[in-house]
PDB file of C-alpha atoms and ligand atoms in Angstrom:
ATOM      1  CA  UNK A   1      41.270 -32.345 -37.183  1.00 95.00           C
ATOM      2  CA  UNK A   2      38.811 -34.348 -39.180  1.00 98.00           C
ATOM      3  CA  UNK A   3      40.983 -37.031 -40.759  1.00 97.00           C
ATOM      4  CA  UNK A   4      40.775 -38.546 -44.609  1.00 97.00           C
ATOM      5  CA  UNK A   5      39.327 -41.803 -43.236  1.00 97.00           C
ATOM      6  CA  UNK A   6      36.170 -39.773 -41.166  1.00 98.00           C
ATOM      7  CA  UNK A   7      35.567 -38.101 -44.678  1.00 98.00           C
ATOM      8  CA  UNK A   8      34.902 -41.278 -46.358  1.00 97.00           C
ATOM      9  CA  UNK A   9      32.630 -42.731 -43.817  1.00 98.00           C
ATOM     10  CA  UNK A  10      30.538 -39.775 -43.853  1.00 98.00           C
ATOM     11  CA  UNK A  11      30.080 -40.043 -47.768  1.00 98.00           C
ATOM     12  CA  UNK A  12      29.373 -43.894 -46.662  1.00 98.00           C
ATOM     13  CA  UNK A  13      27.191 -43.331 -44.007  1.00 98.00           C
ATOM     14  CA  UNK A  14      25.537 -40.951 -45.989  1.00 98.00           C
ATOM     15  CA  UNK A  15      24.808 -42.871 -48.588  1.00 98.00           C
ATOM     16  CA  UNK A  16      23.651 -45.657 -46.012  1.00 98.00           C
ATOM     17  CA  UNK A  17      21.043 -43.616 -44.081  1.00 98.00           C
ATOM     18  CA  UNK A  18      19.815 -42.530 -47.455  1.00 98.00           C
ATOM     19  CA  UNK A  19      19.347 -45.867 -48.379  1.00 98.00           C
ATOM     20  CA  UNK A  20      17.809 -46.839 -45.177  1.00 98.00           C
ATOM     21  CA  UNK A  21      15.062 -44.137 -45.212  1.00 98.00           C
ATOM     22  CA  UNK A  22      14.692 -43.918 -49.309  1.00 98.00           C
ATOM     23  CA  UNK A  23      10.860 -45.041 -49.229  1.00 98.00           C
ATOM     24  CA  UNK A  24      10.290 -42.227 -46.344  1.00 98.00           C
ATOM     25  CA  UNK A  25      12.038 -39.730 -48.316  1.00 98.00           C
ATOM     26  CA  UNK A  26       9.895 -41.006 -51.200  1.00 98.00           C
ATOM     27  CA  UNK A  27       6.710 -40.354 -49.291  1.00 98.00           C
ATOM     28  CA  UNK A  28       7.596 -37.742 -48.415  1.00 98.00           C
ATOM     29  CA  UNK A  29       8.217 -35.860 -52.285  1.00 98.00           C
ATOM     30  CA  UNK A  30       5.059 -37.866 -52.931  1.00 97.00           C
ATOM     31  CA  UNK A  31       3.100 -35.612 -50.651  1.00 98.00           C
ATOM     32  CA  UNK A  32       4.203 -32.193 -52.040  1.00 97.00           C
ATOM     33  CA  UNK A  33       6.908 -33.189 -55.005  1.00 97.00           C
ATOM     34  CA  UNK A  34       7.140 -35.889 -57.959  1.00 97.00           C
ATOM     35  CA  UNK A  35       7.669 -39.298 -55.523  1.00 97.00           C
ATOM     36  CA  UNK A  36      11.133 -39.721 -56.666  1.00 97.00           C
ATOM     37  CA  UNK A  37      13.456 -37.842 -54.055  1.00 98.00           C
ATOM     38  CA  UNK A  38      14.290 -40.932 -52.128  1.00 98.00           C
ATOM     39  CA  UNK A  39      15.269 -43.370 -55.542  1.00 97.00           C
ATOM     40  CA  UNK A  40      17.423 -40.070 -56.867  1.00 97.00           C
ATOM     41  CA  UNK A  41      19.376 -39.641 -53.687  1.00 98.00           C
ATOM     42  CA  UNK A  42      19.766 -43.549 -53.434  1.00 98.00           C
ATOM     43  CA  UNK A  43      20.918 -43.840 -56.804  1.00 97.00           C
ATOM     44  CA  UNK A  44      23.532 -40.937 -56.575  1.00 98.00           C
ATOM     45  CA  UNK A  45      24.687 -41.943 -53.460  1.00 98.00           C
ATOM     46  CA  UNK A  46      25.247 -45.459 -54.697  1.00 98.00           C
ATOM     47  CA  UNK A  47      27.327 -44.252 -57.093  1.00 98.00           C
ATOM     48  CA  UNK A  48      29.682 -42.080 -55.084  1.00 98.00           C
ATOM     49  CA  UNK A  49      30.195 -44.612 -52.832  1.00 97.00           C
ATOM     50  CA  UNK A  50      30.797 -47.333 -56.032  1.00 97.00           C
ATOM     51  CA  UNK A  51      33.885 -44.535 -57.136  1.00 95.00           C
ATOM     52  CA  UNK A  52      35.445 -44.625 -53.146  1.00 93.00           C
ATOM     53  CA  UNK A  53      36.225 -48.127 -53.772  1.00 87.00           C
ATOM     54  CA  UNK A  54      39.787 -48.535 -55.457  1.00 81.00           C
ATOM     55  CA  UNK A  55      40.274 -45.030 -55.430  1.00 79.00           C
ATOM     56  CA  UNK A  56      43.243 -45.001 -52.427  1.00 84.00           C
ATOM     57  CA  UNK A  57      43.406 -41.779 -50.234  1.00 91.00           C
ATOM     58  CA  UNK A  58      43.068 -38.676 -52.914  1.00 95.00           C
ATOM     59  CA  UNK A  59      42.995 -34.937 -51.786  1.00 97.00           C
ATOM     60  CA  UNK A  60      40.040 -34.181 -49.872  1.00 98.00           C
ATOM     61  CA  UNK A  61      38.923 -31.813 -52.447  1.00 98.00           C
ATOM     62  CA  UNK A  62      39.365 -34.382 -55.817  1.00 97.00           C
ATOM     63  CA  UNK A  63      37.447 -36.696 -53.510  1.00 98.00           C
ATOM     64  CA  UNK A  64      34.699 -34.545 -52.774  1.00 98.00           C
ATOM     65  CA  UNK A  65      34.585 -33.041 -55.887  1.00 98.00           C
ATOM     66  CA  UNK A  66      34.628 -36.078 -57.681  1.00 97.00           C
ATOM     67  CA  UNK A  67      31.419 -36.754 -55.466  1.00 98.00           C
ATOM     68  CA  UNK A  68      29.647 -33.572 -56.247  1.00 98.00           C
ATOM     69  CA  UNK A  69      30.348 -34.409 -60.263  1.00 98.00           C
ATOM     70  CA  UNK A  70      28.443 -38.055 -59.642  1.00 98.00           C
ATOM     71  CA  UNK A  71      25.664 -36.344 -57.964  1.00 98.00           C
ATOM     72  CA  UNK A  72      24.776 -34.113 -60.690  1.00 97.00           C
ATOM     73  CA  UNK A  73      25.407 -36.940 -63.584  1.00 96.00           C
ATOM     74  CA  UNK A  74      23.503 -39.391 -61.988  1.00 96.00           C
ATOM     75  CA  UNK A  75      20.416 -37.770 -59.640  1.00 94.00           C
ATOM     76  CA  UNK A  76      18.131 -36.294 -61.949  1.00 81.00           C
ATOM     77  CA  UNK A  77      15.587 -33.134 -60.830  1.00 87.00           C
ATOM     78  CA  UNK A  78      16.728 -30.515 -58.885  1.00 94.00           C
ATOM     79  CA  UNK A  79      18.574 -32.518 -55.885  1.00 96.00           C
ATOM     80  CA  UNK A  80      21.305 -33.589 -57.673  1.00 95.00           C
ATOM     81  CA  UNK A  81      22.325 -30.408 -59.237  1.00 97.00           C
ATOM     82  CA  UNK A  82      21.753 -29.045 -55.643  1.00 98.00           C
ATOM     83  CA  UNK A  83      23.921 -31.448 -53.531  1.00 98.00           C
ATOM     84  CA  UNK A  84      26.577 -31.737 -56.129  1.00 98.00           C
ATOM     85  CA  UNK A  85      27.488 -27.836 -56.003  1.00 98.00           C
ATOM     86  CA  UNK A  86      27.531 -28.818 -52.157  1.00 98.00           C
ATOM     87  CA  UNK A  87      30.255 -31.613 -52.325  1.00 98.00           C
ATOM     88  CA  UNK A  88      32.253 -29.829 -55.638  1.00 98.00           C
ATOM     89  CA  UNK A  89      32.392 -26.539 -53.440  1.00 98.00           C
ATOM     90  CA  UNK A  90      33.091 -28.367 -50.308  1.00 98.00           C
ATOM     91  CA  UNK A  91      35.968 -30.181 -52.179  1.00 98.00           C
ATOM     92  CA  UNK A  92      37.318 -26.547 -53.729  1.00 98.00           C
ATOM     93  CA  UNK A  93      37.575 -25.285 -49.986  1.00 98.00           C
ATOM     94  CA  UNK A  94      39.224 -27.823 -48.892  1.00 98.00           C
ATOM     95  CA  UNK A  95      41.645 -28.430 -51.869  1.00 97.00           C
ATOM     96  CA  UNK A  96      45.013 -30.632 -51.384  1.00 97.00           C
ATOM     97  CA  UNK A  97      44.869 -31.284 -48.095  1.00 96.00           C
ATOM     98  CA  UNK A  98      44.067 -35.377 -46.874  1.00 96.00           C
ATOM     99  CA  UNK A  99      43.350 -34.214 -43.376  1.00 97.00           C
ATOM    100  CA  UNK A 100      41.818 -30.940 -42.533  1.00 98.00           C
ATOM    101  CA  UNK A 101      41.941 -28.741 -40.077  1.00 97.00           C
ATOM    102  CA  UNK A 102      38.587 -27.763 -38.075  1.00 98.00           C
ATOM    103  CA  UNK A 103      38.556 -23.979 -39.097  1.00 98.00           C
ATOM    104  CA  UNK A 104      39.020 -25.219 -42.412  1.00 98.00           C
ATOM    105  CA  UNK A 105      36.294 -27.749 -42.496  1.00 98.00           C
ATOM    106  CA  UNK A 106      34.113 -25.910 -40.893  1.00 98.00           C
ATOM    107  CA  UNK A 107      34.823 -23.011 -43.580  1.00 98.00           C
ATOM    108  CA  UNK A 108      34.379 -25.443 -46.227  1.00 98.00           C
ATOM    109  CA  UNK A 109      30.824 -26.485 -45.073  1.00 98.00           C
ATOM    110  CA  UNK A 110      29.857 -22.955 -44.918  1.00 98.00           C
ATOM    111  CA  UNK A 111      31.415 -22.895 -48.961  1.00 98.00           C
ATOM    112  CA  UNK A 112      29.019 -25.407 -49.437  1.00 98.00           C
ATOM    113  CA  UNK A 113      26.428 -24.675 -48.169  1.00 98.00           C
ATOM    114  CA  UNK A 114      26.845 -21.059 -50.194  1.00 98.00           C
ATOM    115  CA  UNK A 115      27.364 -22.870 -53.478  1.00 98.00           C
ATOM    116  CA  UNK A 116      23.983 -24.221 -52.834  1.00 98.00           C
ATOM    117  CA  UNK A 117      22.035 -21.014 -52.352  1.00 98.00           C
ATOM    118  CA  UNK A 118      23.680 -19.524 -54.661  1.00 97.00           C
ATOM    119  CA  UNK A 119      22.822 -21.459 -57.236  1.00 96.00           C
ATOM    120  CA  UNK A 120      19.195 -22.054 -56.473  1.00 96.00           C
ATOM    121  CA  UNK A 121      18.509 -18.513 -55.225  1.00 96.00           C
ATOM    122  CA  UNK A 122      16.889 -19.858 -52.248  1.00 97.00           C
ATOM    123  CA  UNK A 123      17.365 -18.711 -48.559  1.00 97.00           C
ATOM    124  CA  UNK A 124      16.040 -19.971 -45.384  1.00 98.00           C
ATOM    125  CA  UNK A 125      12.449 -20.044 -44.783  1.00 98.00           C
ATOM    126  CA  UNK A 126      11.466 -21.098 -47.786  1.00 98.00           C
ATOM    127  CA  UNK A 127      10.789 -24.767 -47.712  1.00 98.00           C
ATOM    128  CA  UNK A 128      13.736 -26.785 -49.056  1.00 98.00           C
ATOM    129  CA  UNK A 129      16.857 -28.202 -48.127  1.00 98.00           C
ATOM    130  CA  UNK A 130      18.361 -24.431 -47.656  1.00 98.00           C
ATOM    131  CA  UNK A 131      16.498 -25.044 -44.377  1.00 98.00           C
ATOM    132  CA  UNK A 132      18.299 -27.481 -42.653  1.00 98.00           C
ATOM    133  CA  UNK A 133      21.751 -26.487 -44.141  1.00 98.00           C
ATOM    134  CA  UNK A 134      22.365 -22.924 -43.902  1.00 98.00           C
ATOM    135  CA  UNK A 135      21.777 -23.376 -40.208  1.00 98.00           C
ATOM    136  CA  UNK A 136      23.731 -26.615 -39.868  1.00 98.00           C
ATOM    137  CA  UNK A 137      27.011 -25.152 -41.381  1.00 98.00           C
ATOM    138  CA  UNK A 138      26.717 -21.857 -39.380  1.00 98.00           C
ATOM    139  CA  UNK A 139      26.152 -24.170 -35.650  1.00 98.00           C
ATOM    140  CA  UNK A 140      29.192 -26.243 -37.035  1.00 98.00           C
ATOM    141  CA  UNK A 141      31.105 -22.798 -37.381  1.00 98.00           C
ATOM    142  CA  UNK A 142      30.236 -21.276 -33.942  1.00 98.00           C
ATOM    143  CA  UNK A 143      31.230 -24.732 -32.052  1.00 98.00           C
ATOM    144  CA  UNK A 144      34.275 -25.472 -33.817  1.00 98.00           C
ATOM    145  CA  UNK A 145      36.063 -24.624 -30.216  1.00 98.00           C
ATOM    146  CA  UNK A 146      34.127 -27.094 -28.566  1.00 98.00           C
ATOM    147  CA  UNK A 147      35.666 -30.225 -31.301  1.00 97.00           C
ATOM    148  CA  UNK A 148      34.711 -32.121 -34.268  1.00 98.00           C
ATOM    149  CA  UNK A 149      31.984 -33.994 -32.494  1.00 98.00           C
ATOM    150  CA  UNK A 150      30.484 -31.630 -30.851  1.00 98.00           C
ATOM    151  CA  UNK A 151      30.339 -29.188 -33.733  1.00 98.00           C
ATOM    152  CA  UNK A 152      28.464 -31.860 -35.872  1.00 98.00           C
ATOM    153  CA  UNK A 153      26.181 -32.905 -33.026  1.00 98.00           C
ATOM    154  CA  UNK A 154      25.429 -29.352 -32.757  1.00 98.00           C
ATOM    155  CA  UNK A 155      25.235 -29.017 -36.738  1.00 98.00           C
ATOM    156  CA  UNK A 156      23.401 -32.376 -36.949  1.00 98.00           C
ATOM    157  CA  UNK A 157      20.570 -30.468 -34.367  1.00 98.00           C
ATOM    158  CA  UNK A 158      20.967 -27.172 -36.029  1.00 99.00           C
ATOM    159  CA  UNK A 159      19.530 -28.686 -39.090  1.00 99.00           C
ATOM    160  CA  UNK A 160      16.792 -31.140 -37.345  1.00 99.00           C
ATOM    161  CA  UNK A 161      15.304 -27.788 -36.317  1.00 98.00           C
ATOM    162  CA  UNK A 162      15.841 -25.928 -39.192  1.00 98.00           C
ATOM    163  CA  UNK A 163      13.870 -29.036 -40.839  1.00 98.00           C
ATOM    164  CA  UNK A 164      11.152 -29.125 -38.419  1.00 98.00           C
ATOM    165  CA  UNK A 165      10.496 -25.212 -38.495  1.00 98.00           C
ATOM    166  CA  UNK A 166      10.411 -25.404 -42.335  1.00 98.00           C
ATOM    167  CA  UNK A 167       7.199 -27.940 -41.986  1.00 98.00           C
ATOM    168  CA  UNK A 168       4.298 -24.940 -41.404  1.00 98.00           C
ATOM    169  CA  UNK A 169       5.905 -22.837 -44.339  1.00 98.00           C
ATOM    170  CA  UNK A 170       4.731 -22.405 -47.500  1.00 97.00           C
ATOM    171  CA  UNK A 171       7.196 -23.597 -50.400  1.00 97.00           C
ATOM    172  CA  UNK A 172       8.343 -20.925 -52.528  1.00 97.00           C
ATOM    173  CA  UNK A 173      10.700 -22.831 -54.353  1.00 97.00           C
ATOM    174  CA  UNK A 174      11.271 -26.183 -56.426  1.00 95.00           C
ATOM    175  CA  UNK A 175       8.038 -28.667 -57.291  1.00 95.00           C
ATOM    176  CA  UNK A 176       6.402 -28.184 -53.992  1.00 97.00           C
ATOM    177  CA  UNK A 177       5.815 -24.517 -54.461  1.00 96.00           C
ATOM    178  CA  UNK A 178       3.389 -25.720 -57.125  1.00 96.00           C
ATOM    179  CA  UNK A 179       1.237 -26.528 -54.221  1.00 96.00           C
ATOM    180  CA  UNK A 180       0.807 -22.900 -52.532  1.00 95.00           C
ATOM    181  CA  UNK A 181      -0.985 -22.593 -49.371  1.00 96.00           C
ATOM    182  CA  UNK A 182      -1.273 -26.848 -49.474  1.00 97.00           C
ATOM    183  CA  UNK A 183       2.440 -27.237 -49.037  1.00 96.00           C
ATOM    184  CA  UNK A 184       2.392 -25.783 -45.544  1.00 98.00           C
ATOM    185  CA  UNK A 185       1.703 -29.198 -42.855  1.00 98.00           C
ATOM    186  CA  UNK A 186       4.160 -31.208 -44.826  1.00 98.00           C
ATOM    187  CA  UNK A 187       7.958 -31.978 -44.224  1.00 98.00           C
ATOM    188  CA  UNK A 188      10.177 -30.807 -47.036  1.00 98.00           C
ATOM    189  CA  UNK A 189      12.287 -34.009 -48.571  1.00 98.00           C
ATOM    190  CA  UNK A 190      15.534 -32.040 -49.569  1.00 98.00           C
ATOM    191  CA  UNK A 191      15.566 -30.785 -45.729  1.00 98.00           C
ATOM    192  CA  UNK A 192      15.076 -33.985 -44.360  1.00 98.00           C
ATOM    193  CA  UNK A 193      18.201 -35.500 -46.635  1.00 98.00           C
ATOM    194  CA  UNK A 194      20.294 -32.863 -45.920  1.00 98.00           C
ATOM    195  CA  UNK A 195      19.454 -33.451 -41.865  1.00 99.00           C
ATOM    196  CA  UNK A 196      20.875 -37.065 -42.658  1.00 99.00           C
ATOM    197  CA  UNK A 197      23.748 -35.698 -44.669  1.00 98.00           C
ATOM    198  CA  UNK A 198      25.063 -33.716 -40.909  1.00 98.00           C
ATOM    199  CA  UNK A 199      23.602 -37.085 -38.799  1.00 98.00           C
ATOM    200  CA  UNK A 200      25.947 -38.761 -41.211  1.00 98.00           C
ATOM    201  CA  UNK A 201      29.257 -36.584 -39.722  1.00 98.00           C
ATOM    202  CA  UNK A 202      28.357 -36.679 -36.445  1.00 98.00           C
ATOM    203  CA  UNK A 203      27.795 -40.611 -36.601  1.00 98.00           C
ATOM    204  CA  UNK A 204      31.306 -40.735 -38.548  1.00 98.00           C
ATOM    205  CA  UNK A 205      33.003 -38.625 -36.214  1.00 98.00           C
ATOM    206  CA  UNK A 206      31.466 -40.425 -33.219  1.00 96.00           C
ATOM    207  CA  UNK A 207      33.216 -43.826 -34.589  1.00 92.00           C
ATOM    208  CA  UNK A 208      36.209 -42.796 -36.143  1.00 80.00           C
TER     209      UNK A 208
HETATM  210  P1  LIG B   1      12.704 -32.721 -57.961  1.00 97.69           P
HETATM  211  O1  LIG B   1      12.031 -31.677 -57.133  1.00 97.69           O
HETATM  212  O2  LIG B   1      13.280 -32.160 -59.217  1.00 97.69           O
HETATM  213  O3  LIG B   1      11.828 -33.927 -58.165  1.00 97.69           O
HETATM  214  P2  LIG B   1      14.010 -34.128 -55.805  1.00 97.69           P
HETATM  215  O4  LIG B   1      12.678 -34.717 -55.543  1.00 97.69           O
HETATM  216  O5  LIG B   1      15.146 -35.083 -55.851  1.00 97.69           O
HETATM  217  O6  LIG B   1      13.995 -33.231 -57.114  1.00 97.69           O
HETATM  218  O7  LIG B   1      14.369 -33.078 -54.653  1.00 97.69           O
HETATM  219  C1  LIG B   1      13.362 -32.277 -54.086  1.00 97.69           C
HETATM  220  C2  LIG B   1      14.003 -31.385 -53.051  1.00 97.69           C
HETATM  221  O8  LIG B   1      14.941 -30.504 -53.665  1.00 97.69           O
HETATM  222  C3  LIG B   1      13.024 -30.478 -52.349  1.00 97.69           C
HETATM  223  O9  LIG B   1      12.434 -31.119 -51.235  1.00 97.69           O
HETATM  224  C4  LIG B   1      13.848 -29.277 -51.952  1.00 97.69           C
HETATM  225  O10 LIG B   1      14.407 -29.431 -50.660  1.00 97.69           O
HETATM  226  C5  LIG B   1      14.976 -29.290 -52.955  1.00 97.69           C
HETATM  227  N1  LIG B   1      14.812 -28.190 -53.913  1.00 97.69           N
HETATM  228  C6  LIG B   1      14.084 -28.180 -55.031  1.00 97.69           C
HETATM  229  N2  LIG B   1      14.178 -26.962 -55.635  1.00 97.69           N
HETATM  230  C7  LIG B   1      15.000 -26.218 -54.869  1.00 97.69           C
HETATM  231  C8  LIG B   1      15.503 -24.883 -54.932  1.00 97.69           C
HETATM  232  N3  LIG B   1      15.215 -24.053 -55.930  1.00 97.69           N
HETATM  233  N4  LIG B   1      16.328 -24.475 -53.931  1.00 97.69           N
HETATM  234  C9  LIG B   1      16.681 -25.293 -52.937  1.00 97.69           C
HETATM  235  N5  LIG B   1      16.230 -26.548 -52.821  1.00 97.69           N
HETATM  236  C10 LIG B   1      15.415 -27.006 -53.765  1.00 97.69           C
HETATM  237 MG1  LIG B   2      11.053 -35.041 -56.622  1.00 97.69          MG
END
């Protein structure tokens, strides 16, 4: 079960390791982007977490869906648009329910993380934050027998790699494939956000 109350401190922890690391995500979009991936994700993150407060225990999915809509008002370029299909199709998976169920978590990542390529016509292997998610909700799938804290640890390390291996590629999508051959060396931004965004759950499992 991941419970109503491990939901919210993942959007909160999210938004806090964001904040932490926003000048290293910056740096890093400087490198092969526009500089501003850190700021955007700070500022939409802010946000989300601003519309938590007062708003009592709501279905997982208005909550999360109500996150994804923030996200795309608020975080220009293409990461907004990006994560907020994540959270608005994580929060149509998982519907009326305040608690959910592991299979159906776990099923609602993978949603997710399918609204996302979907929309952006991107697959693994090609330099963005597809990278580190399509393989962290697929390890969070095939450990779901093994607990909520052990399938985002394994999630959560799923994507670190999927982040790392993404750093010799060449980008083929978003700003950075502006760059060509000169893109390969460098870490993708969007992957490295989306590694927090799994750290997040496992560090909100872990404590709650
Ligand atoms: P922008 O590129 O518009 O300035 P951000 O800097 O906030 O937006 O986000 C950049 C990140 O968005 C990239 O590092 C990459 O991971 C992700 N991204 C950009 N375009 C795409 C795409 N078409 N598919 C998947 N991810 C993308
Ligand atoms: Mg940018």
């Amino acid at each position: 079960m991941i419970t109503h109350a491990q939901c919210v401190a993942w959007l909160r922890g999210f938004a806090d390791i964001i904040d932490a690391n926003k000048t290293f995500l910056t740096d890093l979009d400087s490198a092969i982007g526009d500089a501003d991936h850190g700021t955007n994700m700070a500022r939409g993150m802010k946000a989300v977490v601003k519309k938590l407060h007062g708003a009592g225990t709501p279905p997982l999915g208005a909550m999360f869906k109500s996150a994804g809509m923030t996200l795309v008002g608020t975080v220009g370029g293409s990461s907004g648009p990006l994560y907020g299909t994540f959270f608005m199709k994580l929060g149509m998976a998982l519907g009326e329910v305040k608690d959910a169920s592991l299979p159906t978590f776990a099923a609602a990542l993978k949603a997710g993380c399918d609204g996302v390529t979907a929309r952006s016509r991107t697959a693994v292997g090609e330099k963005t934050m597809v990278d580190a998610l399509t393989p962290a909700a697929d390890a969070f799938e095939a450990a779901v027998d093994d607990g909520p804290l052990a399938a985002a640890e394994a999630a959560a390390a799923a994507a670190r790699q999927g982040r790392d291996e993404g750093i010799p590629l060449v980008a083929r999508k978003g700003r950075a494939s502006y760059l060509g051959e000169r893109s390969a060396g460098h870490q993708d931004p969007g992957a490295t956000s989306a590694t927090y965004l799994f750290e997040a759950l496992a560090t909100a499992l872990r404590e709650g």
